[in-house]
Each structure stands twice: as structure tokens, then as C-alpha cells.
Coordinates of C-alpha atoms in Angstrom, one line a residue:
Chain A
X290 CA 0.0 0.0 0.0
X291 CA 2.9 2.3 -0.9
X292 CA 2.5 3.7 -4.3
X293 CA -0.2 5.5 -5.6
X294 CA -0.6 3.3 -8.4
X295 CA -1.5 0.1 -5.7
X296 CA -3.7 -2.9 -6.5
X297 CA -4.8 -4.8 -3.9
X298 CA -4.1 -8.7 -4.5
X299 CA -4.5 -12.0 -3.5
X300 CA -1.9 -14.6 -3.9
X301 CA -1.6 -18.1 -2.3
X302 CA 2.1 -19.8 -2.0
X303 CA 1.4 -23.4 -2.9
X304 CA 4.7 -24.6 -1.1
X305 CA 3.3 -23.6 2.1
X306 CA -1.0 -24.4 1.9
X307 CA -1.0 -27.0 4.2
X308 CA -4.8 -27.5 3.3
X309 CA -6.3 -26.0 6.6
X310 CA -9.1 -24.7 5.7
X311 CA -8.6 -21.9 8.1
X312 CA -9.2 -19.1 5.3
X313 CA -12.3 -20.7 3.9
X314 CA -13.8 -21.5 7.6
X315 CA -12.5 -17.8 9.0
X316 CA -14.0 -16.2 5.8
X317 CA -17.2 -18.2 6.0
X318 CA -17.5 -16.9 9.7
X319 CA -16.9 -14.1 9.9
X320 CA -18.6 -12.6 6.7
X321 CA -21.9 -15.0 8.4
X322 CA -22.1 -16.6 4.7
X323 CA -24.9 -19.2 3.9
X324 CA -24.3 -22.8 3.9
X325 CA -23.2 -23.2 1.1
X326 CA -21.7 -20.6 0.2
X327 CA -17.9 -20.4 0.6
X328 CA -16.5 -17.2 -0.6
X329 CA -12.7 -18.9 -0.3
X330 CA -12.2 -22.2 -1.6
X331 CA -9.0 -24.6 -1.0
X332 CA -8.5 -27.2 -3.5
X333 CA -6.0 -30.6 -3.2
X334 CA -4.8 -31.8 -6.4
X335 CA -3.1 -35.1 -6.3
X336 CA -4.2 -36.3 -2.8
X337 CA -2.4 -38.6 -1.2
X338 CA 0.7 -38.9 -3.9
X339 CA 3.5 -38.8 -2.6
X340 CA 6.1 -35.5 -3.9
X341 CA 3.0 -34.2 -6.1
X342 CA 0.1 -33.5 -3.5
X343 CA -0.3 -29.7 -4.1
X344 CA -2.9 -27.4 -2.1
X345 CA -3.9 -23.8 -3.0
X346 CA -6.9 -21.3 -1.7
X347 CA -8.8 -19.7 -4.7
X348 CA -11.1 -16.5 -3.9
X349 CA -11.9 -13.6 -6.5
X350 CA -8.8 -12.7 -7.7
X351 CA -9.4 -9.4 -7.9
X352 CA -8.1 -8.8 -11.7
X353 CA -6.8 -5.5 -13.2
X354 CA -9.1 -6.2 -16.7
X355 CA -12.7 -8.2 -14.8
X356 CA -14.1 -10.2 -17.4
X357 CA -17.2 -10.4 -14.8
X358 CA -17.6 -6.5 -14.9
X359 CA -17.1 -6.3 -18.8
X360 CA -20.3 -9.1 -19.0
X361 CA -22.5 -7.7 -16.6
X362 CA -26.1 -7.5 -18.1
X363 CA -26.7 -4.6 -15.3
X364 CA -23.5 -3.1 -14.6
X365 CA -23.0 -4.0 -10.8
X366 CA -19.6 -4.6 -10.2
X367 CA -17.6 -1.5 -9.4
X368 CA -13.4 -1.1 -8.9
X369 CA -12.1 0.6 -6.3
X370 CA -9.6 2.5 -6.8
X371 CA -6.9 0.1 -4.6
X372 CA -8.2 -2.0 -7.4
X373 CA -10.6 -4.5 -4.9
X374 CA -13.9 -5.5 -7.7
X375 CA -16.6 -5.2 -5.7
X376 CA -20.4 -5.2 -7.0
X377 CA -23.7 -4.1 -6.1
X378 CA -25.9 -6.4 -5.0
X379 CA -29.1 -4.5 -5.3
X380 CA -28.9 -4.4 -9.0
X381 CA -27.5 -7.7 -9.5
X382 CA -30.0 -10.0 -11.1
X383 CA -28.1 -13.1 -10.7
X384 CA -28.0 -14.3 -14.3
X385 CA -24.8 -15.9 -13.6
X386 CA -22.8 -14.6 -16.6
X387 CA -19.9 -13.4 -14.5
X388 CA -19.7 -17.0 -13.4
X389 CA -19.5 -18.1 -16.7
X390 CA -16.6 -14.7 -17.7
X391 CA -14.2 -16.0 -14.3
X392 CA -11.9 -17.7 -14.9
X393 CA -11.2 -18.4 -11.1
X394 CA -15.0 -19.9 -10.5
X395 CA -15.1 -16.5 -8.0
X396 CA -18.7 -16.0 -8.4
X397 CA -21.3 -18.1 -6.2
X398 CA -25.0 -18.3 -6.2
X399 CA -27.2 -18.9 -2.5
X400 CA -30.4 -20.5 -3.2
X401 CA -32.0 -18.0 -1.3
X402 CA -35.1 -16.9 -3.6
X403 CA -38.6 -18.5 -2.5
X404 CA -39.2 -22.0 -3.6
X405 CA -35.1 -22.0 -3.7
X406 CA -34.5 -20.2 -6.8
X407 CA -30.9 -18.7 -7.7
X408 CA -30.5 -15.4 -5.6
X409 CA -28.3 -12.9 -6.7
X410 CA -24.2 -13.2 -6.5
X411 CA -21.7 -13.6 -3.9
X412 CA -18.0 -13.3 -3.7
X413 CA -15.2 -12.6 -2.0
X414 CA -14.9 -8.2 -1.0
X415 CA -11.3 -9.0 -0.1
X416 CA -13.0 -8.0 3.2
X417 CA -13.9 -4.2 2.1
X418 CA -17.9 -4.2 2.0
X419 CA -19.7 -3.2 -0.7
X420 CA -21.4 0.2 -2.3
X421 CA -23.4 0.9 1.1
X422 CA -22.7 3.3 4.2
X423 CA -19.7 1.9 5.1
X424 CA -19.8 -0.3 8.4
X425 CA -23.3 0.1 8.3
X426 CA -25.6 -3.0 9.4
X427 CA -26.5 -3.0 5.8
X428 CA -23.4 -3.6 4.1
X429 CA -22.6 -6.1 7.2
X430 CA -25.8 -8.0 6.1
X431 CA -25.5 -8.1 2.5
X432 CA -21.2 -8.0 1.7
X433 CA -20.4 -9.3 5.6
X434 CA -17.6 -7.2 7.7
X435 CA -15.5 -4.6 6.0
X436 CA -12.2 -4.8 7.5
X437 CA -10.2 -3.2 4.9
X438 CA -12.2 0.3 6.6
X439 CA -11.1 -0.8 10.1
X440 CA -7.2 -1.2 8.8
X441 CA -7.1 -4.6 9.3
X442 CA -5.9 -7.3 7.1
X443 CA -8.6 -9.6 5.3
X444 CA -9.3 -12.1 7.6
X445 CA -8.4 -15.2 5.3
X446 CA -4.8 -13.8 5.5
X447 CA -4.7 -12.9 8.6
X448 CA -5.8 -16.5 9.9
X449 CA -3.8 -18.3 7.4
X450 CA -1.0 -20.2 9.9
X451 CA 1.7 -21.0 7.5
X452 CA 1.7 -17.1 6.0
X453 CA 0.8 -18.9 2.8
X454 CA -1.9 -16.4 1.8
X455 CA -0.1 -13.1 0.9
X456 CA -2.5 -10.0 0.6
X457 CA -1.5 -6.3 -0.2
X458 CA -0.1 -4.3 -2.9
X459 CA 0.6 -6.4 -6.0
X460 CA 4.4 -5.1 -5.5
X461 CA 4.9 -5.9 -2.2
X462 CA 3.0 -9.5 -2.5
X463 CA 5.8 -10.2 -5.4
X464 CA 8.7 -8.9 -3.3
X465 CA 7.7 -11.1 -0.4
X466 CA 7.3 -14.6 -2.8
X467 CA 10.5 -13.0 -4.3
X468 CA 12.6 -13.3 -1.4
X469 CA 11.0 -16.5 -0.2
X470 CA 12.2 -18.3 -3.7
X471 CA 15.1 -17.1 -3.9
X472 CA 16.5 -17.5 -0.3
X473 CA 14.8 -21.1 -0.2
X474 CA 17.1 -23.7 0.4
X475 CA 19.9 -21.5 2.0
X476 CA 18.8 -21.3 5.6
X477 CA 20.2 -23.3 8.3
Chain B
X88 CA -52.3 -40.4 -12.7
X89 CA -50.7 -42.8 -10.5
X90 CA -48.1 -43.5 -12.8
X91 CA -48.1 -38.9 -13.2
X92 CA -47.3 -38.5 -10.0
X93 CA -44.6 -41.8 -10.1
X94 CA -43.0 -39.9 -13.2
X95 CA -43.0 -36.3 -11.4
X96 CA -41.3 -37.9 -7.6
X97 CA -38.7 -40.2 -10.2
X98 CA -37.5 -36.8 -11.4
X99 CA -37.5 -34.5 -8.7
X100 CA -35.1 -37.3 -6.8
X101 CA -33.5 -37.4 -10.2
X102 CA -32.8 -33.7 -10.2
X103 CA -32.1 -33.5 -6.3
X104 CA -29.3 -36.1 -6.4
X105 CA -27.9 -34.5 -9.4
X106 CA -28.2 -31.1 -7.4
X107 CA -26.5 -33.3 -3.9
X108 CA -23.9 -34.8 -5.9
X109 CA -20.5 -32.6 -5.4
X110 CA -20.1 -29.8 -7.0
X111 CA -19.6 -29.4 -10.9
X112 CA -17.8 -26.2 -10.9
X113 CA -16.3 -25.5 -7.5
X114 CA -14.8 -28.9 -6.6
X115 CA -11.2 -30.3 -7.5
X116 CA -11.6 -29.2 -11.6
X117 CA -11.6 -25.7 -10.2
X118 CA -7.7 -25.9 -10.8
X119 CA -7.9 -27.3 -14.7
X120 CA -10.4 -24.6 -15.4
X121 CA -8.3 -21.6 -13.7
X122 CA -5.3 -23.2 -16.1
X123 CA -6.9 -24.0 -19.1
X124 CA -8.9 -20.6 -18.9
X125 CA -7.9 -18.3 -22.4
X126 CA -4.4 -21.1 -23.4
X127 CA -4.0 -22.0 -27.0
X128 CA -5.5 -26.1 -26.3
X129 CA -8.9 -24.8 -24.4
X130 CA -11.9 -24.5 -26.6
X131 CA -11.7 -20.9 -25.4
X132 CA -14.8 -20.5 -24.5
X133 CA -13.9 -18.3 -21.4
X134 CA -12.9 -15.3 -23.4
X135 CA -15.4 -16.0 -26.3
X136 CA -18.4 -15.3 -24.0
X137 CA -16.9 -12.3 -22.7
X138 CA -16.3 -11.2 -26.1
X139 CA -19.1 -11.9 -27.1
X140 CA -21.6 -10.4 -24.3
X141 CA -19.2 -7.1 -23.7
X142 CA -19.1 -5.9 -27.1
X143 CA -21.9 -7.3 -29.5
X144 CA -24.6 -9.3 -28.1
X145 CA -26.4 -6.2 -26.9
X146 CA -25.9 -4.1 -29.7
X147 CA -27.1 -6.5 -32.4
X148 CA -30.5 -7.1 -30.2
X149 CA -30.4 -3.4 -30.5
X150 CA -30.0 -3.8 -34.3
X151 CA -32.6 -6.0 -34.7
X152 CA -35.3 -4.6 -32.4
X153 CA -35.1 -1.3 -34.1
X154 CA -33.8 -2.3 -37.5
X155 CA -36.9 -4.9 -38.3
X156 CA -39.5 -2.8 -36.8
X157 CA -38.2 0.1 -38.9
X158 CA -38.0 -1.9 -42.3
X159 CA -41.5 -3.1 -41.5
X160 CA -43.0 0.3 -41.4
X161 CA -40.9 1.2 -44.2
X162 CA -42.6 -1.3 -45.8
X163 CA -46.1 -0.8 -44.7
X164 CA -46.0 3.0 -45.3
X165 CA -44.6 2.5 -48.9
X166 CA -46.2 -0.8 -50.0
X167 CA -48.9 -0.9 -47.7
X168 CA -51.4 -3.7 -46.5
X169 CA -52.6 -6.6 -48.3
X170 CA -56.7 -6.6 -48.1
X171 CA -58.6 -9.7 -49.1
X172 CA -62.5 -9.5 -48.9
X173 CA -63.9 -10.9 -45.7
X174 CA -67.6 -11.0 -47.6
X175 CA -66.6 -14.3 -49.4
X176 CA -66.3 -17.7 -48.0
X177 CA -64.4 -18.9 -45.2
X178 CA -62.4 -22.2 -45.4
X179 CA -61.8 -23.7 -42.1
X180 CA -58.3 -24.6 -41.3
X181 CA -57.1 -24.6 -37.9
X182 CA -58.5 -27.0 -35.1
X183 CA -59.5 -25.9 -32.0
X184 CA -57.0 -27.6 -30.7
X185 CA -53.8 -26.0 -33.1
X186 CA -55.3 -22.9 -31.7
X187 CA -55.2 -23.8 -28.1
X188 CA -52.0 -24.8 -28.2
X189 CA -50.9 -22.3 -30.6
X190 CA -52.7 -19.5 -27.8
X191 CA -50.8 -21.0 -25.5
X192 CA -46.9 -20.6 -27.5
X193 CA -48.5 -17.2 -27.9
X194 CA -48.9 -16.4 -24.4
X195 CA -45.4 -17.8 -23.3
X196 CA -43.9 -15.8 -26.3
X197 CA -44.9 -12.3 -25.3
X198 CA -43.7 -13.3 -21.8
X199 CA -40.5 -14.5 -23.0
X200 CA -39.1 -12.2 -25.9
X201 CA -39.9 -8.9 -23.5
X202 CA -38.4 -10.4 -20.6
X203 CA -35.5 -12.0 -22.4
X204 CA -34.6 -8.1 -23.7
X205 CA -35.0 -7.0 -20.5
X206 CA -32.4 -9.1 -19.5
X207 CA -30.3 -7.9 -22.2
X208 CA -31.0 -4.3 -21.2
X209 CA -31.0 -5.1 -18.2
X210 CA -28.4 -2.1 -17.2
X211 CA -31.3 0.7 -18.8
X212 CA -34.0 -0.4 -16.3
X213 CA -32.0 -0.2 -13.6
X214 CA -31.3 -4.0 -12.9
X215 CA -32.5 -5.4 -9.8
X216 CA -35.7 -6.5 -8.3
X217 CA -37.7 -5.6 -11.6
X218 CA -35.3 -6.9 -13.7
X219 CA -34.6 -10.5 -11.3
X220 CA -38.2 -10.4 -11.6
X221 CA -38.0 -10.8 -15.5
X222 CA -35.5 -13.2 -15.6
X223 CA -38.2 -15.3 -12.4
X224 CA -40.9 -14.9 -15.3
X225 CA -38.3 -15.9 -18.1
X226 CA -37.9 -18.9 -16.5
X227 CA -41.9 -19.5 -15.5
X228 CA -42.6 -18.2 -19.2
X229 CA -40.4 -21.6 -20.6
X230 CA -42.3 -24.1 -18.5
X231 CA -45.8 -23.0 -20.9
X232 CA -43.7 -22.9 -24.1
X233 CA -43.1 -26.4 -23.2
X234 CA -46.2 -27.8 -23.2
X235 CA -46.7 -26.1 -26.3
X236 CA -44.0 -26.9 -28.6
X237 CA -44.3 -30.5 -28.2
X238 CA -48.1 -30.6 -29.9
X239 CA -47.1 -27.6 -32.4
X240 CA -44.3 -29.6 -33.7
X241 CA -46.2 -32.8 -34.1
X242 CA -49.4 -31.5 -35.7
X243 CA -47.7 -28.9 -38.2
X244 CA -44.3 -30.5 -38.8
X245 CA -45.9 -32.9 -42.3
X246 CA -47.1 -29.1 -43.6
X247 CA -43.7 -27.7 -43.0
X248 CA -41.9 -29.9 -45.2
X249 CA -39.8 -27.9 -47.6
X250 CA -41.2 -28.3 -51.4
X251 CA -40.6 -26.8 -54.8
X252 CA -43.1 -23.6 -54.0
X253 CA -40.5 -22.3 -51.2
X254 CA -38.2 -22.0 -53.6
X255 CA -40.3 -20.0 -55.7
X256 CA -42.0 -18.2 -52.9
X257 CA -38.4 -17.0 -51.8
X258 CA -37.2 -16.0 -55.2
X259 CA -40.2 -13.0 -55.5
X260 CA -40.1 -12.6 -51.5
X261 CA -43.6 -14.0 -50.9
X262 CA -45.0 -11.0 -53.5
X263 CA -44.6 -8.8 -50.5
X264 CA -42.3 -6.5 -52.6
X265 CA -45.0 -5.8 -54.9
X266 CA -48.4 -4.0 -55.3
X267 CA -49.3 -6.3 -57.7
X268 CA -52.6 -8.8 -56.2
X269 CA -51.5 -12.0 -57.8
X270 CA -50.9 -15.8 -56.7
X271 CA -48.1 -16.9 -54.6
X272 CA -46.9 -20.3 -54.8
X273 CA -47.4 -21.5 -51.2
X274 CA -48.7 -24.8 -49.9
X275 CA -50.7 -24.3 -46.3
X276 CA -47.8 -22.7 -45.3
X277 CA -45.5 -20.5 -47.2
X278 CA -42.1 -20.6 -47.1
X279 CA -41.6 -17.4 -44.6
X280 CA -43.8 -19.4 -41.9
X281 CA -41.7 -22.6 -42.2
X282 CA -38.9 -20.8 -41.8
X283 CA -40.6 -19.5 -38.7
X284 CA -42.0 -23.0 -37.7
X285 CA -38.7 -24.7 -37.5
X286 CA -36.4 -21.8 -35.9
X287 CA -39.7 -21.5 -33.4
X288 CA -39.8 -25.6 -32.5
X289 CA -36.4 -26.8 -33.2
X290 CA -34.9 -23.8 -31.9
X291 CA -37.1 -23.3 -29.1
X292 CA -35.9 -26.5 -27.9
X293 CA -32.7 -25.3 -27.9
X294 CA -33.8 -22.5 -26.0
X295 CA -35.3 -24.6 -23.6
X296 CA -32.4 -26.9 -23.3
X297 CA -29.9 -24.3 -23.3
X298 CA -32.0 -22.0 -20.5
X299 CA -32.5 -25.0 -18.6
X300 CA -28.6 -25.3 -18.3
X301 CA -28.1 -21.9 -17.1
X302 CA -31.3 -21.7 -15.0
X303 CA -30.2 -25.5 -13.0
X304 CA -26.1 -24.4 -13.7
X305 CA -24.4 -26.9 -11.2
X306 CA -25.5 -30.3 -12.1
X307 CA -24.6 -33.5 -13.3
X308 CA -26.1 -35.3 -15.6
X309 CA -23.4 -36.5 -17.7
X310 CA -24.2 -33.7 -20.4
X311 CA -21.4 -31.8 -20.0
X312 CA -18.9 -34.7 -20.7
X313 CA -21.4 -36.1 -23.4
X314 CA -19.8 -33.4 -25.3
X315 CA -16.3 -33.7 -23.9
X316 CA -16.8 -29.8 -22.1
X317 CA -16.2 -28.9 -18.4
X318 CA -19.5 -28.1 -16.5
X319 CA -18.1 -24.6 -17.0
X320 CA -17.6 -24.9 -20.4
X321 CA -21.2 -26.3 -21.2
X322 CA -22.7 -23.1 -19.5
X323 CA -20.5 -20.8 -21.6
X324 CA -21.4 -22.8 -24.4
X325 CA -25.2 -22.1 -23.2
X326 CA -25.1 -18.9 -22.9
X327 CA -23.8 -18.1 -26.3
X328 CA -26.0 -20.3 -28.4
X329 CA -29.1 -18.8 -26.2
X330 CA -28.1 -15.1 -27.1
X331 CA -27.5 -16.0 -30.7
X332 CA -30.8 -18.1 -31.3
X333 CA -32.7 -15.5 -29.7
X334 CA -31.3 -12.8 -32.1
X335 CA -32.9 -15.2 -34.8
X336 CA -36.5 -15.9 -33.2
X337 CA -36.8 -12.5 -32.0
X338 CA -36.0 -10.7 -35.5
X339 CA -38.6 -13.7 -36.6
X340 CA -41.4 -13.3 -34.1
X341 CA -41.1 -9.5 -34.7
X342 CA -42.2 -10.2 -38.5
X343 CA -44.9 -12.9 -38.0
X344 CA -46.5 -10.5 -35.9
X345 CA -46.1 -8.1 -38.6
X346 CA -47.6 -9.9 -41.2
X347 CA -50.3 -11.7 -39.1
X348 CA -51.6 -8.4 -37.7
X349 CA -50.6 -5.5 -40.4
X350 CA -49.2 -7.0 -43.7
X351 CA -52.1 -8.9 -44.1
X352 CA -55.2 -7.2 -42.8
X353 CA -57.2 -9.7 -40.9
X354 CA -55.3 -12.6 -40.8
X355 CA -55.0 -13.2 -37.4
X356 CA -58.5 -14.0 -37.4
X357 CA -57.8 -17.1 -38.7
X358 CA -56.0 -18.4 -34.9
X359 CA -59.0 -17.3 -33.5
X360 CA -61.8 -18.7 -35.4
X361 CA -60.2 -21.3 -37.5
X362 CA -61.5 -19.9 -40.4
X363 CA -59.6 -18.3 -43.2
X364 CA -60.8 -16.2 -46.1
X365 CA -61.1 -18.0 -49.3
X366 CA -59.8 -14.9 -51.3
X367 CA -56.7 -14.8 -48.9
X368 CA -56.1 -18.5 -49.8
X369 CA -56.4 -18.2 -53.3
X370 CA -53.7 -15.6 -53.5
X371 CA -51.2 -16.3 -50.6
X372 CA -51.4 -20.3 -50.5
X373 CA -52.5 -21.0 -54.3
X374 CA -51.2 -24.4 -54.3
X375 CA -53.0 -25.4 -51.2
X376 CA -56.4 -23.4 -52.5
X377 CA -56.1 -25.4 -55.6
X378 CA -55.3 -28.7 -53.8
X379 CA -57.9 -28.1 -51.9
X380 CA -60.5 -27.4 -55.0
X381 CA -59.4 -30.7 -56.4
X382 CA -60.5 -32.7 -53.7
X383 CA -64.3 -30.7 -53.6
X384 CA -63.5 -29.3 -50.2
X385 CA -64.3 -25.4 -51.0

């Protein structure tokens, strides 16, 4: 959060997910999300193989160019400028199409309509709220807490034990997987 | 009815373990979608729906709800209506129940096309509760067409056959381009409403197939992989055949209402009573009239 030109990013060290589930459970908690409904994901590939088991957490990513905002039938999504996509979720229809524009699978759906019909969308805020007052009980009820407004660091990184889950300015989130790669393996 | 309601509880269990199985698009292929998202070997579907819905989908509905409307009039205010004399006899061709059923892809049409563009506009009415409520009656809307398509498609489908008069009828445009009151070779049905018939049944049930993927989106049911596509991929797929079907029946339901309720004065009449004028035969379906004279039914 140093230069003026900052975007906010996500980025998940695969070396160190140890397949917790502490992001996904702290997220789910603390945002009060719908069973369901996990706003952060973490996905094994190649359980149980020995040398190629590989864990990473997936949330909206947060991109520089959305595809989800370009599809939009009702232009809800909005960028702030830190660069954290959020959208509004009283114009969001829940059509689904910026499910079908992510690449990451971001975008999630509660069956929350009567006779369970698809509600409108939900996704990760990076912990920053949405287009209401900010802290208000509004935007608490509808985009969960907004700890970005607080200071604090979104909780998924802030739980996450193995410092695996990197947030911040794209820079500094490079410099600090930087360093760890290239000083890996020269320790004590 | 026993074996109804049977048929309805098989399904719904059918459709809830789909629904309870895991998830089609969150689980572990999460990872080979992120990966294979936009890279040369993917089908790129990804980028060809964003494409596709950011920069043209909405203008060409634009396009076409402005464009055909506007040749129409053209058309009207230059060439004008066709009149046939509603003094003469009337030959009865539609049942009770082609008009029933026709009534009834009526209804579910003026439902779906208006609520379909508000979808697509959805960003000029201000998206969301009206417009969520369009997309609720979109999907209510399809349930109706279904009933009716089935029954249309069956009871028209030996009239719609293609024959030598289409060919002709296309080559002088159905004599619409013309003052001129003389015969146009056309079976029951000219060429214009076959067109119509088969984009309306065969596409419709595309629609409906297509829709339905969207409208359940995580499921399994082995369709997806049918066609060798991710879950993902299938929905993408979805959406962009829906948009680009719907430019076709739209730009097509736009002109059968034209010609049913301005081009040719009257002719609607014949979905309501069943009856059509013998004059309008013997000029618009001349083939049919004179089939029809052969076999000592006028």
C-alpha cells in the first residue's frame, strides 16, 4: 500500500497451503455466509501422492481487466480504486454470466429466492464491503464485515498459519514470494 | 395419474441427487479450469463469452429490435397492407386444438421475448428487483412454451416440409415487394412461416435446453462430458448459443406478428376462429387453395 498506483491482491504460496481450511472457515465466519456458500475455496490436487500433493486457496482474484464487470447485463460490479472488484448487489439480477466470464470460478450463487430459486451473486470483497454506508448493518448483512475500513488485514490472511496467503499491494505480495524463492534452500 | 405423479417424484429425486452430488464447478476441476482458462489447447470458451456479451450481443438485439421494426414500417407506409374480402367464403383450417396450443406458445412468447430483452438491457432499467423479476418470469414463461412446442411440432411438422413452391416463394419474396394482387406459390404454409415454424420448435428446444442449463447451472447429468466440455464450459457454451438463437427468433417473431396483424389485414382472425378467407387462400397459398379445390372441399 505504498505507491499510488496500488492494487490490492491475492496470492496463495502453494509450497506452504498445508490444506487447513482456516481461510475458507474464517471467511465463512466471519462474513456470516450461507451454507453453502464459501467465498474462499481450498482445492488438493493429487491427494495422497507422494512428492505431487499440491494445495492452493482460490477466492476472487481481484483482476486488473474483470471479465465479470465487462459481461455484466446490469453493470454492478464497481473497482475501487486500490483495485478491490466489488459489486452491487441491489442491481444484481443473478444471471450468472460473470460466473461463466471468471476464470477463477469466484462468483457463487445462495439459493435463497422462495421455492429455492438462484439469488443474486456472492463473492469474496477482499473483506472491504460493498457500495453501502460503510460499516453500516447494511453492508454487514449483505457484503459481511468490512475490515479493509477498520485497517485490518482480510481475515483469510490474517488466519492463514503458514503465512501462505499473501495480501496487499501487488508489489509488495511479489517482493515477499520473491525473497522467499530465492532464499529457499539457503537457511540453516 | 398414479403413474403422473410416479413420473414427477422419479424426477424430482433425479434432479435432487444431481443437485446433492459434489459440486460441478467448485470442486477439485476448479484448478484445470483456472489453467486452461484463455491457453491456446482450451476451446476458449472463457474469453469468447466475454467477447461476445461485452461488445456485440447487446448491440445487435439493439439492431434488430429497431432495425426490423423500422424496415416493416418502411414497408407498410410504402407498399402498404394486403386486403382480401372478408364478404366471401371462409375455409376452415385450424383445429380448436392447433389454436389452443398455438394460444398457449403465444402467451409464453410475449412473456419470454420482452423479458428476455430486459435481461439484455438489463443495465437501462436499472437491474434489480424488476429486472430479477423478469428473468423469475423468463424462467416461468419456458415451463408454458413447453407444453406447447411439443403438440405444435407434431401437428404442423408434415405441412412444414420444404417443397418446390418455397423455392419460388423466396425468389419474388412472398410478392410482399409488390403492389401487384397475384398468386403466390405456397402450400398451407409459405415458405416465410416454415422458416418461422422450424427456428420456433427446433430452436425453441434449444432455447429450452440451453436455458435449462443456465437456470439448474451446477449439475450432473453427464451432459457436459457427453460433449467432452467442463460443467463450466457447457454453461458458456449455453449462454452463447441462447443469445445468438434469440437474435434469430426475435428478428422472426417481430415479423410474424407483422404480417399476421398488419401486412395482411385480418389474418389473425384465422387463430381465433379457424377460419380463413377464401380470397386470402387463393392468393397467398394457391397451391393449397387449388389442392384443396381438387378434392371438392371449398
Amino acid at each position: 500500500m505504498s505507491s499510488e498506483t496500488s492494487r490490492m491482491k491475492f496470492m496463495c504460496d502453494s509450497s506452504r497451503c498445508i490444506q487447513c481450511f482456516a481461510c475458507s472457515v474464517a471467511c465463512a465466519e466471519a462474513h456470516d455466509l450461507p451454507v453453502g456458500i464459501s467465498r474462499r475455496k481450498v482445492v488438493t490436487l493429487h491427494e495422497g501422492v507422494e512428492g505431487k500433493e499440491v494445495s492452493v486457496s482460490i477466492a476472487c482474484m481481484h483482476c486488473s481487466d474483470p471479465p465479470c464487470a465487462k459481461v455484466c447485463p446490469v453493470d454492478c460490479f464497481y473497482i475501487r480504486e486500490d483495485g478491490i472488484v466489488l459489486h452491487d448487489k441491489k442491481k444484481c439480477i443473478g444471471c450468472g454470466y460473470c460466473l461463466y466470464a471468471c476464470p477463477f470460478g469466484a462468483p457463487q450463487f445462495p439459493r435463497d429466492g422462495a421455492f429455492g430459486m438462484r439469488g443474486v451473486m456472492d463473492k469474496c470483497t477482499m473483506c472491504a464491503g460493498g457500495p453501502e454506508k460503510t460499516n453500516s448493518a447494511e453492508e454487514r448483512r449483505f457484503y459481511g464485515q468490512n475490515r479493509i475500513a477498520e485497517g485490518k488485514v482480510p481475515i483469510c490472511a490474517a488466519v492463514c498459519a503458514t503465512n501462505a496467503l499473501l495480501v496487499g499491494d501487488a508489489e509488495d505480495v511479489s517482493a515477499i514470494y520473491r525473497k522467499r524463492t530465492s532464499s529457499r534452500g539457503k537457511g540453516e | 395419474m398414479k403413474t403422473i405423479i410416479v413420473f414427477i417424484i422419479t424426477i424430482l429425486m433425479l434432479t435432487s441427487m444431481a443437485y446433492a452430488a459434489e459440486s460441478m464447478i467448485w470442486g477439485n476441476m476448479l484448478i484445470g479450469n483456472i489453467l486452461s482458462y484463455g491457453t491456446k489447447d482450451s476451446l476458449n470458451m472463457g474469453p469468447l463469452f466475454t467477447i461476445l456479451q461485452s461488445q456485440y450481443f447487446r448491440n445487435i438485439f439493439l439492431v434488430i429490435v429497431i432495425g426490423v421494426p423500422a424496415v416493416f414500417l418502411m414497408h407498410y407506409l410504402v407498399l402498404g397492407a394486403r386486403f382480401f374480402s372478408h364478404d366471401g367464403k371462409k375455409v376452415y383450417v385450424f383445429s380448436l386444438f392447433n389454436r389452443l396450443i398455438h394460444l398457449l406458445a403465444a402467451i409464453s412468447f410475449l412473456v419470454l421475448i420482452p423479458t428476455g430483452l430486459m435481461m439484455i438491457f438489463g443495465v437501462y432499467f436499472g437491474g434489480g428487483p424488476l429486472v430479477m423479476t423478469a428473468r423469475h418470469l423468463h424462467g416461468l414463461a419456458t415451463a408454458l412454451f413447453f407444453l406447447a412446442v411439443i403438440p405444435m411440432f407434431f401437428f404442423w411438422v408434415a405441412d412444414m416440409l420444404p417443397t418446390v413452391d418455397d423455392i419460388k416463394w423466396i425468389a419474388i419474396f412472398g410478392g410482399y415487394l409488390s403492389r401487384k394482387q397475384s398468386e403466390v406459390p405456397a402450400g398451407k404454409f409459405n415458405a416465410g412461416q416454415k422458416m418461422w415454424f422450424w427456428i420456433a420448435t427446433l430452436g425453441g428446444i434449444v432455447m429450452i435446453a440451453t436455458g435449462a442449463a443456465m437456470y439448474f447451472q451446477d449439475f450432473n447429468l453427464g451432459i457436459a462430458s457427453a460433449f467432452g466440455l467442463s460443467q463450466i464450459d457447457l454453461l458458456r457454451a449455453s449462454a452463447i448459443v441462447h443469445n445468438i438463437m434469440a437474435l434469430l427468433i426475435t428478428a422472426l417473431f417481430i415479423t410474424h406478428v407483422y404480417m399476421s396483424l398488419f401486412a395482411v389485414k385480418g389474418a389473425i382472425n384465422s387463430m381465433i376462429t379457424g377460419y380463413k378467407e377464401e380470397q386470402e387462400l387463393k392468393y397467398l397459398h394457391s397451391s393449397f387453395y387449388r389442392k384443396l379445390k381438387a378434392q371438392n372441399k371449398i
